[in-house]
């Protein structure tokens, strides 16, 4: 059974940093691209970032480019999102998602999310 | 930037009825790269349809997708009580999502 468990969320002041983690199990982690998708309170879904299986291909939404860094550790079956210079607009539930296949930003399994609140 | 506009915003139907949800793109998109997700309150989204018309693993055949160019449709042939949720379309070529359609019980 595929499981994705996010952690690392919390309350942080604007301008500060936070690092999210996603622990994956139930599939061969290093065979798949991985992604972060967020959902602001009461709002829709927004793709944040993606990383290919070998970390060669990395992409970010314009809204986070230059502030967020995605990475993965295939030996630990883990995905990360380093979030710097956080803004109030970054407040959201952050989901880790597994890619269905290839480098497509198509998400077949999602974690339950970790909440990030940016507020002074 | 591709804008995906879903309609209606809210759809009120009864169990057993047919639901038709629309997703319109602001420009023609490669139809193979359209997906639909279902999200229930307090839950993560669930992939229903990808490549515009292919059902994801374990998705019942009452869910079907169609469309091309700028207009895409998710159809639920006979609504079950568990189908009432929010549905999002997604163009995974550009990574943009629609704003969602809430399917509620009438």
mmCIF file of N, CA, C and O in Angstrom, chain A residues 1-4 25-27 98 109-110:
data_model
loop_
_atom_site.group_PDB
_atom_site.id
_atom_site.type_symbol
_atom_site.label_atom_id
_atom_site.label_comp_id
_atom_site.label_asym_id
_atom_site.label_seq_id
_atom_site.Cartn_x
_atom_site.Cartn_y
_atom_site.Cartn_z
ATOM 1 N N UNK A 1 0.841 -1.195 0.000
ATOM 2 C CA UNK A 1 0.000 0.000 0.000
ATOM 3 C C UNK A 1 0.878 1.248 0.000
ATOM 4 O O UNK A 1 1.758 1.397 0.832
ATOM 5 N N UNK A 2 0.611 2.134 -0.931
ATOM 6 C CA UNK A 2 1.367 3.386 -1.003
ATOM 7 C C UNK A 2 0.992 4.276 0.180
ATOM 8 O O UNK A 2 -0.182 4.477 0.477
ATOM 9 N N UNK A 3 2.015 4.769 0.851
ATOM 10 C CA UNK A 3 1.805 5.724 1.946
ATOM 11 C C UNK A 3 2.750 6.891 1.791
ATOM 12 O O UNK A 3 3.942 6.705 1.528
ATOM 13 N N UNK A 4 2.211 8.079 1.981
ATOM 14 C CA UNK A 4 2.987 9.310 1.958
ATOM 15 C C UNK A 4 2.621 10.074 3.221
ATOM 16 O O UNK A 4 1.451 10.385 3.433
ATOM 17 N N UNK A 25 6.433 5.144 1.385
ATOM 18 C CA UNK A 25 6.554 3.696 1.527
ATOM 19 C C UNK A 25 5.519 3.019 0.637
ATOM 20 O O UNK A 25 4.568 3.652 0.171
ATOM 21 N N UNK A 26 5.741 1.734 0.396
ATOM 22 C CA UNK A 26 4.775 0.955 -0.376
ATOM 23 C C UNK A 26 4.992 0.970 -1.873
ATOM 24 O O UNK A 26 4.189 0.406 -2.625
ATOM 25 N N UNK A 27 6.075 1.609 -2.318
ATOM 26 C CA UNK A 27 6.413 1.598 -3.738
ATOM 27 C C UNK A 27 7.923 1.850 -3.862
ATOM 28 O O UNK A 27 8.582 2.242 -2.900
ATOM 29 N N UNK A 98 2.813 11.561 -5.301
ATOM 30 C CA UNK A 98 3.615 10.678 -6.159
ATOM 31 C C UNK A 98 3.194 10.865 -7.613
ATOM 32 O O UNK A 98 2.001 10.969 -7.917
ATOM 33 N N UNK A 109 -1.056 9.357 -6.067
ATOM 34 C CA UNK A 109 -1.231 9.176 -4.632
ATOM 35 C C UNK A 109 -0.803 10.454 -3.920
ATOM 36 O O UNK A 109 0.172 11.098 -4.320
ATOM 37 N N UNK A 110 -1.563 10.771 -2.868
ATOM 38 C CA UNK A 110 -1.323 11.979 -2.097
ATOM 39 C C UNK A 110 -1.215 11.612 -0.618
ATOM 40 O O UNK A 110 -1.888 10.695 -0.136
#
